[in-house]
XYZ file of C-alpha atoms in Angstrom:
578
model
C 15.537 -20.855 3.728
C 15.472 -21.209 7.606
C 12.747 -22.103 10.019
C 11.297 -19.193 12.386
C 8.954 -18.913 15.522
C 5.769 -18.073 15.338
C 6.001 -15.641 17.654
C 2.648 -13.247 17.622
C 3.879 -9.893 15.261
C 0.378 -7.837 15.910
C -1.365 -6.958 12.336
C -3.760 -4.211 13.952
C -3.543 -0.201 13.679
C -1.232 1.205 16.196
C -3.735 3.826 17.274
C -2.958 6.289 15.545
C -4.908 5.674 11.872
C -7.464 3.529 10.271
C -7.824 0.135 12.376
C -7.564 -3.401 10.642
C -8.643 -6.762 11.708
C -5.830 -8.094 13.832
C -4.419 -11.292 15.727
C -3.043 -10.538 19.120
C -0.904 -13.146 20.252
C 0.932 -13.944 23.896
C 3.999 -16.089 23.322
C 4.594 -19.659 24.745
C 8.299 -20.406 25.876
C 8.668 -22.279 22.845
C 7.913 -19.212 21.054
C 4.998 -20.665 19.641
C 1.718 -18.382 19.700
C -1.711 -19.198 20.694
C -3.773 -16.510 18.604
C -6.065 -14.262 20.451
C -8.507 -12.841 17.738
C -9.820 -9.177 18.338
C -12.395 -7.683 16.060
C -11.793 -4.051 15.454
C -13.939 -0.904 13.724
C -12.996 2.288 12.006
C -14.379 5.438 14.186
C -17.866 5.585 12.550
C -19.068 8.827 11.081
C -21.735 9.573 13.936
C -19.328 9.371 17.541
C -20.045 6.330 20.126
C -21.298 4.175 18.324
C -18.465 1.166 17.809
C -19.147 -1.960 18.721
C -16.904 -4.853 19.620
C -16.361 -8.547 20.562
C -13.566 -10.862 21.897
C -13.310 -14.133 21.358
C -17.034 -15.547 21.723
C -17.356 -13.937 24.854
C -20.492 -11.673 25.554
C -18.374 -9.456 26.757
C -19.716 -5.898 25.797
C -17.093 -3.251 26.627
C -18.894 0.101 25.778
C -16.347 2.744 24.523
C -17.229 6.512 26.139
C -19.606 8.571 24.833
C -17.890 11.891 23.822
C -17.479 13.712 20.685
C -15.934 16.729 18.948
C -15.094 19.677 21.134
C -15.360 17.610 24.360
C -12.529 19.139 26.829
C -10.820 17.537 29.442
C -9.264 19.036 32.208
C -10.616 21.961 30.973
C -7.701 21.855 28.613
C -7.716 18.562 26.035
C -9.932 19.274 23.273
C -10.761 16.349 21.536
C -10.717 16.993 17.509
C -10.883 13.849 15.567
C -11.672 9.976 16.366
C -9.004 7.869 14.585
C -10.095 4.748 16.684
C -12.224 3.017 18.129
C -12.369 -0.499 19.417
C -12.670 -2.770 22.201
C -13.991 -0.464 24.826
C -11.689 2.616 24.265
C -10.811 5.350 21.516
C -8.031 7.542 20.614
C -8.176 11.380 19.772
C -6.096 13.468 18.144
C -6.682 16.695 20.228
C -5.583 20.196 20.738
C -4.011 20.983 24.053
C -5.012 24.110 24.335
C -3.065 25.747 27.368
C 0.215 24.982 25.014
C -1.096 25.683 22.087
C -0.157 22.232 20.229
C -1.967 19.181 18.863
C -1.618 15.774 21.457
C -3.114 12.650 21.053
C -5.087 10.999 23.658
C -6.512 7.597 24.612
C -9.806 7.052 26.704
C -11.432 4.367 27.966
C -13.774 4.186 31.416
C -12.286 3.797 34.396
C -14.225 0.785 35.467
C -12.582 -0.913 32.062
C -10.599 -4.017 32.989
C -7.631 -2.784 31.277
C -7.738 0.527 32.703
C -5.081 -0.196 35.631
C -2.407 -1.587 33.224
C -3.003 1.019 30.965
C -2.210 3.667 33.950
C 0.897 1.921 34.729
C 2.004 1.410 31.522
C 1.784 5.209 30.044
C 3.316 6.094 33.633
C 6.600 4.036 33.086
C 6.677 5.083 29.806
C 6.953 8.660 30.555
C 9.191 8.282 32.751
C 11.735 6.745 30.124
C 12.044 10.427 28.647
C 13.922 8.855 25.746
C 13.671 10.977 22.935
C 13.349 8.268 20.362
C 10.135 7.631 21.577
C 6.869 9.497 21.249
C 6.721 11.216 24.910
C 3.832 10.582 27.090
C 2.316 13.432 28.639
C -0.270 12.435 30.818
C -1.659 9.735 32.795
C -4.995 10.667 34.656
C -8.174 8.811 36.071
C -11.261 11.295 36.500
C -14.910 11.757 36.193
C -14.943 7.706 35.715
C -12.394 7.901 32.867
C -9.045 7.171 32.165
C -6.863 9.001 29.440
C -3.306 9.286 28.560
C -2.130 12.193 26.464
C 0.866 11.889 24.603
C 2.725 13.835 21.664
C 1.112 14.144 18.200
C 4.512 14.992 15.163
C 2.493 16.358 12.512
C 5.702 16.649 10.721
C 6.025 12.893 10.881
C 5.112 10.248 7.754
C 4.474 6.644 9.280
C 6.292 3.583 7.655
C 3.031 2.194 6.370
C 3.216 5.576 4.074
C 6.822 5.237 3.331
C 6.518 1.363 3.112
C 3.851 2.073 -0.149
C 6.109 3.916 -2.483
C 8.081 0.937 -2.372
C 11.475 -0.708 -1.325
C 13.800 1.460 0.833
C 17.766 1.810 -0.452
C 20.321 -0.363 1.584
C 21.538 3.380 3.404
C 17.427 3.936 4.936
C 17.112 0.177 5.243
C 20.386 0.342 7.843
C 19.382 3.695 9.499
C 16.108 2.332 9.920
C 17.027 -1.024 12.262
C 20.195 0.497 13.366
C 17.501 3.579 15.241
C 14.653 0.985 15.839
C 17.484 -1.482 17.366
C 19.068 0.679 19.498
C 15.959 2.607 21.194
C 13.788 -0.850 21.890
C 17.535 -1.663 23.694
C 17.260 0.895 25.880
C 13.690 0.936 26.665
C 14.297 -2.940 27.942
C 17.351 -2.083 29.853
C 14.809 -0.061 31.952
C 12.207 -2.610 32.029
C 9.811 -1.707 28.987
C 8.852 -3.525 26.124
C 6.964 -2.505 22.775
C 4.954 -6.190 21.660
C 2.524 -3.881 19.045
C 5.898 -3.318 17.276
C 4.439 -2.438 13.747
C 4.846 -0.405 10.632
C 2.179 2.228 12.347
C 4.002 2.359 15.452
C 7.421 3.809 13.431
C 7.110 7.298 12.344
C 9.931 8.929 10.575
C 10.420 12.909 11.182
C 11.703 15.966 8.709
C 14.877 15.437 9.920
C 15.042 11.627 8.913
C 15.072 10.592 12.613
C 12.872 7.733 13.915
C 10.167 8.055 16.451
C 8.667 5.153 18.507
C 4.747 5.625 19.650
C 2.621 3.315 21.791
C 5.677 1.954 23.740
C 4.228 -0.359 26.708
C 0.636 1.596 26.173
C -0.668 0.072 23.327
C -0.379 -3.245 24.222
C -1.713 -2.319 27.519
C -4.804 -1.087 25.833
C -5.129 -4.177 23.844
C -4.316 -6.660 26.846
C -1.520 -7.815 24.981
C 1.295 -10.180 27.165
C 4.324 -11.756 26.470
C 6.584 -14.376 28.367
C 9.762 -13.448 26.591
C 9.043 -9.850 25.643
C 12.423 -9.519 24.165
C 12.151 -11.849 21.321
C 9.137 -10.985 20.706
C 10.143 -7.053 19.808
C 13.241 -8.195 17.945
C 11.211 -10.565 15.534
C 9.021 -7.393 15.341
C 11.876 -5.136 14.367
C 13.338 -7.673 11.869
C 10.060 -8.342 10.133
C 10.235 -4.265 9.320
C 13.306 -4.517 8.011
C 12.608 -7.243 5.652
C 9.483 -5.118 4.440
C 12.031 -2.014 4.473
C 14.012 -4.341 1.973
C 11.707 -6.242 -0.080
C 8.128 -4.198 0.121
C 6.527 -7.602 1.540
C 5.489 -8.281 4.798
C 7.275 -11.582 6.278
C 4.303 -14.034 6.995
C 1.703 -15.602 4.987
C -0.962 -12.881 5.353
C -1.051 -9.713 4.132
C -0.853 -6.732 6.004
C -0.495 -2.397 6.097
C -0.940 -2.695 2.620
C 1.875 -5.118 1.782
C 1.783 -8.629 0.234
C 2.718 -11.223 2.410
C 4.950 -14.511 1.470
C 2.990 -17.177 -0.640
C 1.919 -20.330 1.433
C 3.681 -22.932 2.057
C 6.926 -21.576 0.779
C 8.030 -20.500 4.583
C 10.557 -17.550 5.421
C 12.455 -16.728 2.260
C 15.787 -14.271 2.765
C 15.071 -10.994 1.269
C 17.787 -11.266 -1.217
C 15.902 -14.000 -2.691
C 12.353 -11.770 -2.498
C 13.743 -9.166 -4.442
C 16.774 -8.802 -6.556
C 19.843 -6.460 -5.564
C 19.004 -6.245 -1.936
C 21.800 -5.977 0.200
C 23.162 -9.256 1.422
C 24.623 -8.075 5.029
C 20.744 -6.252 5.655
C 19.168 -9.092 4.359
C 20.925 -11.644 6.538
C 20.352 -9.686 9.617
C 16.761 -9.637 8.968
C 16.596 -13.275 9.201
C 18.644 -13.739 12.487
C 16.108 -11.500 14.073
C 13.309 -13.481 12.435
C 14.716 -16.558 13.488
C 15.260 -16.374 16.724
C 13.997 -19.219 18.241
C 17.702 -21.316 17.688
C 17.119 -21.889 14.234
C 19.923 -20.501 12.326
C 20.305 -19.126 8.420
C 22.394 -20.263 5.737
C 25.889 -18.734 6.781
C 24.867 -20.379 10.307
C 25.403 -16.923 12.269
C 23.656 -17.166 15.441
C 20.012 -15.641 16.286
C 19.834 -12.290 17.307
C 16.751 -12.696 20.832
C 17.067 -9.530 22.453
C 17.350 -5.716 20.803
C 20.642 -5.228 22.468
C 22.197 -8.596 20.055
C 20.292 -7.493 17.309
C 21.899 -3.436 17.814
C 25.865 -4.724 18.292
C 25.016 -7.144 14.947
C 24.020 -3.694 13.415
C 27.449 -2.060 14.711
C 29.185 -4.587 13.368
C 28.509 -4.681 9.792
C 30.371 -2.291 7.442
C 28.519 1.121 7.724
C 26.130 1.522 4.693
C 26.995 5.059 3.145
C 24.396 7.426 1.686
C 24.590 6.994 -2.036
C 26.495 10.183 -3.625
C 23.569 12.261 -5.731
C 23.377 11.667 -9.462
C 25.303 14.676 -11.099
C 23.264 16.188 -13.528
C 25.935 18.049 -16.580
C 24.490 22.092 -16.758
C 23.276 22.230 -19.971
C 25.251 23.738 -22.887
C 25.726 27.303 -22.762
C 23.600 29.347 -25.133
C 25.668 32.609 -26.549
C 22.528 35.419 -26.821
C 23.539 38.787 -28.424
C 20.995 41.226 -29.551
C 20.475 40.479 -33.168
C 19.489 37.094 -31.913
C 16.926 38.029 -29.445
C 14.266 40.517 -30.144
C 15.712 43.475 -29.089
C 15.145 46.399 -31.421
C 12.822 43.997 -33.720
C 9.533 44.761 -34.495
C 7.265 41.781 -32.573
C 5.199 39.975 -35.182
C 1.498 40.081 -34.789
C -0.941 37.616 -35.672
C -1.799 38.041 -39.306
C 1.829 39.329 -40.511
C 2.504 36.357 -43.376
C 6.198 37.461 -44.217
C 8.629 38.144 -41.648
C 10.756 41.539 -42.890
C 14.344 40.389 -43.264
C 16.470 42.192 -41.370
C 19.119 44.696 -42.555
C 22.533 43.454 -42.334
C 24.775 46.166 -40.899
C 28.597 46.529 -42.318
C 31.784 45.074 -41.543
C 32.606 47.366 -38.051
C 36.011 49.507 -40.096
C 34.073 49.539 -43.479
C 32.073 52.367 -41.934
C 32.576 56.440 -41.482
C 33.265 56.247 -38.086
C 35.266 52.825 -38.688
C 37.590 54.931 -41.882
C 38.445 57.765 -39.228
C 39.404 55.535 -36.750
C 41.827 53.384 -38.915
C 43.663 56.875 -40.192
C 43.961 57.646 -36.517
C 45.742 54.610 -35.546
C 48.072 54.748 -38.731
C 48.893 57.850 -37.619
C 49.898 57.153 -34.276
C 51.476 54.025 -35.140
C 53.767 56.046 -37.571
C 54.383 58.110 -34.952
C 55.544 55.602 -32.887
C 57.914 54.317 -34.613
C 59.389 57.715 -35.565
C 59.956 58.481 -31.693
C 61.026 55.068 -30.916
C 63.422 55.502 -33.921
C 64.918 58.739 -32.533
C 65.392 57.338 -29.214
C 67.554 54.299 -30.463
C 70.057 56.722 -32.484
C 70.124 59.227 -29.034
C 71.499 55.674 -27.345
C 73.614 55.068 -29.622
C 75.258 58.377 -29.987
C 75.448 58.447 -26.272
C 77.604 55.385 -25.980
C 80.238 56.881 -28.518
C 80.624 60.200 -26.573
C 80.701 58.425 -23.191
C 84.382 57.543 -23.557
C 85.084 60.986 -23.617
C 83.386 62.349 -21.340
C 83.072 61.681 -17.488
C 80.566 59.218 -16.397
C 77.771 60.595 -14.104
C 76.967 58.427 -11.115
C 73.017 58.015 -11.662
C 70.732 56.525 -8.478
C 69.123 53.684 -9.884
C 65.465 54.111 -7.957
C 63.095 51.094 -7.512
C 59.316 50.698 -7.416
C 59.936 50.354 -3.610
C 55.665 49.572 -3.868
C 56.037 46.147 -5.961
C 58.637 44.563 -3.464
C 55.722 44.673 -0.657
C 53.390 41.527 -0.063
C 50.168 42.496 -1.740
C 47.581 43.491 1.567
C 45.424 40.349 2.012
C 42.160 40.456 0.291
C 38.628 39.607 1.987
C 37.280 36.435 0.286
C 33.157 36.041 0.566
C 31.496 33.006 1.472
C 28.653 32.372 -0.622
C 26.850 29.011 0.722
C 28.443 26.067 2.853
C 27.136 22.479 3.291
C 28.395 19.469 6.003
C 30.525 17.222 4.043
C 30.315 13.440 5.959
C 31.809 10.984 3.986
C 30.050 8.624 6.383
C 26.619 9.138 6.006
C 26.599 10.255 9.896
C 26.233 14.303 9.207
C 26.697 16.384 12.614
C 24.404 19.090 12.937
C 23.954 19.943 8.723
C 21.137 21.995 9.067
C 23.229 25.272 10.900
C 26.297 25.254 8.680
C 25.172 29.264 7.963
C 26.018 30.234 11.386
C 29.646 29.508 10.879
C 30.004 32.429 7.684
C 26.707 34.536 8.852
C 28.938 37.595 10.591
C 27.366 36.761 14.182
C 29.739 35.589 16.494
C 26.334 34.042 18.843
C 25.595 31.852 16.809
C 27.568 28.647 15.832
C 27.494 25.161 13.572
C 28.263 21.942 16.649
C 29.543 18.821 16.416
C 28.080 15.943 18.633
C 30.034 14.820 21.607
C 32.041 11.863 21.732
C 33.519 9.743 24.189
C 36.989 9.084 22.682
C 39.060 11.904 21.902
C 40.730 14.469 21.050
C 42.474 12.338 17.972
C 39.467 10.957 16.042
C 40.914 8.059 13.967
C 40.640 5.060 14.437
C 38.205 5.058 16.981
C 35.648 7.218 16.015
C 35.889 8.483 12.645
C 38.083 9.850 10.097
C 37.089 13.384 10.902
C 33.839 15.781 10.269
C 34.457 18.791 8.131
C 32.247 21.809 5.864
C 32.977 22.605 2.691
C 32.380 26.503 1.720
C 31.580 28.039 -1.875
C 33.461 31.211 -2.912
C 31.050 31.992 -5.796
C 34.047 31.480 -8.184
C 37.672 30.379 -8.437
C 39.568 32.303 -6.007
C 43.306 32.080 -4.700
C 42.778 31.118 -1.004
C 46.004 31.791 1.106
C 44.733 31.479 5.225
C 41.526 30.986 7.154
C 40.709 32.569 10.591
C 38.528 30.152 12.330
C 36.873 31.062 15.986
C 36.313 27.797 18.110
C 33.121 27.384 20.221
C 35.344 25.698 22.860
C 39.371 25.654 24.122
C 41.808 22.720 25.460
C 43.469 19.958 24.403
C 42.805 20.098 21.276
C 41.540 21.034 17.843
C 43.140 20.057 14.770
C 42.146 21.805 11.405
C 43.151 21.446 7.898
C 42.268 23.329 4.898
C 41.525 21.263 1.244
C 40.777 22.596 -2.253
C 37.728 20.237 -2.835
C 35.606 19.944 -6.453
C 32.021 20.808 -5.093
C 29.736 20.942 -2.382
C 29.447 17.432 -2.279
C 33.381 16.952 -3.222
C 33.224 13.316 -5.528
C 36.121 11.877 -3.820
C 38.026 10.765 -0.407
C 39.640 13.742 1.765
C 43.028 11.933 0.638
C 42.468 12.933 -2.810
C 42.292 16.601 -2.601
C 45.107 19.233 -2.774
C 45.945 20.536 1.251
C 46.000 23.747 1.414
C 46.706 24.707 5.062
C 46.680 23.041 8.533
C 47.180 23.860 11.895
C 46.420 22.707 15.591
C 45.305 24.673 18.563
C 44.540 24.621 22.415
C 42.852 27.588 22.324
C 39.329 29.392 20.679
C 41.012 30.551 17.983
C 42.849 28.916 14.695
C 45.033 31.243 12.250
C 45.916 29.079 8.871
C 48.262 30.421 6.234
C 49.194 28.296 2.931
C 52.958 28.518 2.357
C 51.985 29.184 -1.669
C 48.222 30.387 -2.467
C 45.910 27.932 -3.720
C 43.258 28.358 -6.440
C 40.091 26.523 -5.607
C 36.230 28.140 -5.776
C 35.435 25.179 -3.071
C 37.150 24.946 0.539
C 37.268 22.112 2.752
C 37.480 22.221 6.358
C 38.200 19.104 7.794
C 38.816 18.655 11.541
C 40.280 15.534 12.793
C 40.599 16.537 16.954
C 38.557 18.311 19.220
C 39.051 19.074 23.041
C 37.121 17.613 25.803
C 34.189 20.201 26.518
C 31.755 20.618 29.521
C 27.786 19.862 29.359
C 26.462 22.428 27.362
C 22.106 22.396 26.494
C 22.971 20.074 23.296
C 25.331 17.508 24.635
C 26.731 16.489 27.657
C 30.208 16.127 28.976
C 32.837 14.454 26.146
C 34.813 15.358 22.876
C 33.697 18.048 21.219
C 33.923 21.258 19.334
C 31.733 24.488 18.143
C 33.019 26.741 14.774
C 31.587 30.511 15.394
C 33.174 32.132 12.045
C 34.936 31.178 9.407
C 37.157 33.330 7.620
C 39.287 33.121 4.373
C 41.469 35.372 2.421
C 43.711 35.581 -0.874
C-alpha cells in the first residue's frame, strides 16, 4: 500500500449525460484539496426549470430559458437537454447548414463564468488535436454565450464500457498509453483537462480515444488548479485503475463503480482484483501517488502527463491476445438416400414410416452384367494385342543381324521440355497481420487485390527509416487467402511510392491470423526495390493457401493528405501466380 494526495478527481457528469452530485476541488501546493461542493440536477422533463446552489451562498444563477427547436445563429437547433446546472445547460443539437449533430453549451452572458468559458473553448479550438473532441464555436450574442463543439454518435463513453466490467491488460495499456500522450500535448501548449473523468473519455468504432470538455468544462464549473499537471495525471491514473479493477480509486463511489472500503487507503490493483497485470497496475499507482510518496518497488511518481506517457513507452508493449480458435465441426458426409430426396415427406398422422427399398449391389444388375462382359472382353483383347506385339519385338531382334539397320529420328515431345505458362492465382480475402498489436491502416487491406490501381492499403509514416528493426519495429505485413492450397511461385507488387527503399518478402503462413512469429514460417520469395514496382519469383514453387507479405523497409516519402513527411510506403496491387 502507498500513501496518495488528495488531489480533487471531479465525481460530476462531464456534460454530456445524466449529472451526479459532485465535489469540485482546487488543489493546495501540498496537493491537498479543500472541497468545493456543487449541487447539480438532471434536465427536468418541462425545459428551464433547474435550480441550483453553491456553497450556502444565495447565489441564484438562472440557467436560459430555451427549449426544443430553439435555433441559434439561425443554424444550431437545439434537440435534447442532457444538463442542466449551475446557471448553464448543454444541448445536443443539429447543425443544420452541415447537416450533422453538435453539442452546445449556453449560459447568459452576464454569467460570471461566461468570460473564462469564452477563453477556454477558444484555446481549445485552436489545439486542433485530433484526440480531442474539436470545438467549433465560441460566440457571445443576444445576451448569451454558447460554444458548439463535435457530437461522435459512433462513440461509447468509458462509464458504458467501465459497466460490463474489467478491461484486458491490451485495452487497459491502449487506454493510458492514448489518454497519456494527448493530455501531454495539450499541456505542452498550455491547456489542461482538471474534469478528467470516465464521461469525459469516449472510445470510437475504430477503438481510438477521444477527449471532450478539454479546458471548457472546468471553465463552466469554475474549476482551478495550482498544479494543473498533477492534478490530470492522478485523473488519468485513477481511470486506469478502474480500467483494471472495475472500482473507482477513492472511498466513494462513483459512474456506477464501487469505490475502496474506508479506512483501508489506496490498495494496488493487483491486490483489488486477481490476475491484473503487474507492470499496468504499478503504473497506476505512480500516477496516483504523485505527491513524493512512492509504491512498493520504490519507482518514482509519475506528476506531469509527459512522465506518466515515457513510463508507458517504457514498459514491454502489451500485445492483443490471439482469438480463441474455434475447431470446424466434423464433417457430415450427405448422399441422397440419407436426405429426403426422392422420399415421400411424412405427414402428420402417418404411424409407420414405409421402409425403403434397398437397391442392388451396382454389377449385380442388367446394366451392371453387360458392362462386366464388355470389360472382359476388352481386357482379353488387350492382352492378345499386347501379346502379338512382344513376339513382333522379338522376331525383330533376330532378323536385325541380318539385315541393315535403319537410322530412325528419335522425335521428342518438344511441348513438355517448356516451363509451364504461369497461371493467374485469385485473391479471395486479405487481413493486416501486426504481430504487435499496432495494425497500420487494417480497415483498406481490399484495395491492395480489388483490380483498381487508385486505390491503395498505407502504412503510417515514421521517422526512422528505411530499415525498420530495431528501431521501429520488426516489420508490417498482409496476409492474403487463395481460397485453397495453391503452388505460389512470384508476386507482382505495385508500390504507392519510389526511393531508397522497399524491402519485401513473401511467407507461406497457416491462416489469416498466422499462430506463430514471422521466423517460423517457410520464405517463399524476397526482393528489394528503389522503385514503384517489386517482381518476386521463388527459386522452387511453394504450396501454401495463405501468403504473407511482410515488408521490413520503406523509402522516405513526401507529405501526402494522410501523413506528413517521413518513412513510408503505399501497396496499389498485389499479384501472385503458380
Amino acid at each position: 500500500m502507498a500513501e496518495r494526495s488528495t488531489a480533487a478527481v471531479d465525481v460530476a457528469d462531464n456534460g454530456g449525460d445524466e449529472p451526479l452530485t459532485a465535489q469540485a476541488g482546487k488543489a493546495t501546493t501540498d496537493g491537498a484539496a479543500q472541497s468545493q461542493k456543487t449541487a447539480e440536477t438532471t434536465a427536468p422533463e418541462k425545459d428551464g426549470e433547474g435550480k441550483t446552489g453553491a456553497k450556502g451562498k444565495d447565489l441564484a444563477l438562472s440557467t436560459p430559458e430555451l427549449h426544443s427547436g430553439h435555433k441559434l445563429a439561425r443554424r444550431y437547433r437545439l434537440e435534447e437537454c442532457v444538463t442542466r446546472l449551475d446557471g448553464f445547460s448543454s444541448w445536443r443539437a443539429v447543425d443544420e447548414k452541415l447537416r450533422r449533430a453538435v453539442g452546445v453549451h449556453l449560459l447568459p452572458a452576464d454569467h460570471p463564468r461566461a468570460r473564462s468559458v469564452l477563453a477556454a473553448a477558444r484555446s481549445s479550438a485552436l489545439l486542433g488535436d485530433p484526440r480531442f473532441v474539436q470545438v467549433l464555436d465560441a460566440v457571445e450574442e443576444n445576451d448569451l454565450v454558447y460554444v458548439v463543439h463535435e457530437w461522435l454518435p459512433d462513440a461509447v463513453e468509458l462509464t458504458t464500457l467501465l459497466a460490463a466490467g474489467p478491461f484486458e491488460a491490451h485495452d487497459a495499456y491502449q487506454l493510458v498509453e492514448q489518454v497519456s500522450l494527448a493530455m501531454a500535448a495539450a499541456h505542452r501548449e498550455g491547456l489542461a483537462h482538471l474534469r478528467l473523468t470516465p464521461g469525459a473519455v469516449l472510445r470510437t468504432s475504430t477503438g481510438q480515444y477521444r477527449i471532450r470538455g478539454l479546458a471548457v468544462n472546468a471553465a463552466l464549473r469554475g474549476i482551478s488548479a495550482e498544479r494543473p499537471q498533477r492534478t490530470d495525471t492522478e485523473a488519468i491514473g485513477a481511470l486506469l485503475y478502474a480500467a483494471l479493477t472495475q472500482r473507482w480509486p477513492y472511498e466513494n463511489d462513483a459512474y456506477g463503480l464501487s469505490g475502496l472500503p474506508k479506512g483501508v487507503g489506496l490498495v494496488a490493483p493487483d491486490q483489488v482484483r486477481a490476475g491484473v497485470h503487474r507492470g499496468l497496475s504499478e503504473l497506476a499507482m505512480r500516477a496516483l501517488v504523485n505527491d513524493g510518496a512512492t509504491a512498493s518497488r520504490q519507482e518514482p511518481p509519475c506528476t506531469t502527463p509527459d512522465e506518466l506517457a515515457k513510463a508507458v513507452a517504457a514498459m514491454p508493449r502489451i500485445r492483443r491476445p490471439e482469438p480463441a480458435f474455434t475447431a470446424p465441426p466434423d464433417y457430415q458426409r450427405t448422399t441422397y438416400q440419407q436426405g429426403n430426396y426422392g422420399r415421400t415427406a411424412v405427414r402428420p398422422g402417418m404411424g409407420v414410416t414405409q421402409p425403403s427399398l434397398t437397391p442392388p449391389a451396382p454389377l449385380e444388375s442388367r446394366t451392371g452384367k453387360a458392362l462386366k462382359w464388355t470389360v472382359s472382353a476388352l481386357l482379353i483383347a488387350a492382352l492378345g494385342l499386347g501379346s502379338w506385339q512382344v513376339a513382333d519385338k522379338l522376331l525383330g531382334r533376330d532378323q536385325g543381324s541380318q539385315e541393315p539397320k535403319t537410322s530412325e529420328t528419335s522425335v521428342t515431345d518438344g511441348e513438355d521440355e517448356k516451363p509451364k505458362p504461369p497461371i493467374p492465382l485469385g485473391v479471395q480475402a486479405a487481413q493486416e497481420y501486426a504481430p504487435d498489436g499496432a495494425p497500420q491502416n487494417a480497415g483498406n487491406v481490399g484495395a491492395t487485390h480489388d483490380g483498381d490501381s487508385t486505390t491503395y492499403w498505407r502504412t503510417r509514416s515514421y521517422f526512422d527509416g528505411p530499415e525498420f528493426a530495431p528501431s521501429v519495429k520488426q516489420g508490417v505485413g498482409i496476409v492474403f487467402d487463395l481460397g485453397s492450397e495453391k503452388d505460389v511461385s512470384s508476386a507482382s507488387i505495385a508500390l504507392r511510392y519510389s526511393g531508397d527503399h522497399t524491402t519485401i518478402s513473401l511467407y507461406a503462413a497457416d491462416s489469416l491470423s498466422p499462430s506463430g512469429p514471422v521466423s517460423s514460417m517457410t520464405q517463399i520469395a524476397s526482393g528489394q526495390t528503389s522503385g514503384s514496382a517489386l517482381k518476386m519469383t521463388a527459386k522452387k514453387p511453394v504450396a501454401s493457401r495463405y501468403v504473407l507479405l511482410w515488408m521490413t523497409a520503406m523509402p522516405h516519402s513526401p507529405k501526402d493528405e494522410y501523413s506528413g513527411t517521413g518513412y513510408k510506403q503505399g501497396i496499389t496491387d498485389v499479384t501472385f501466380t503458380g
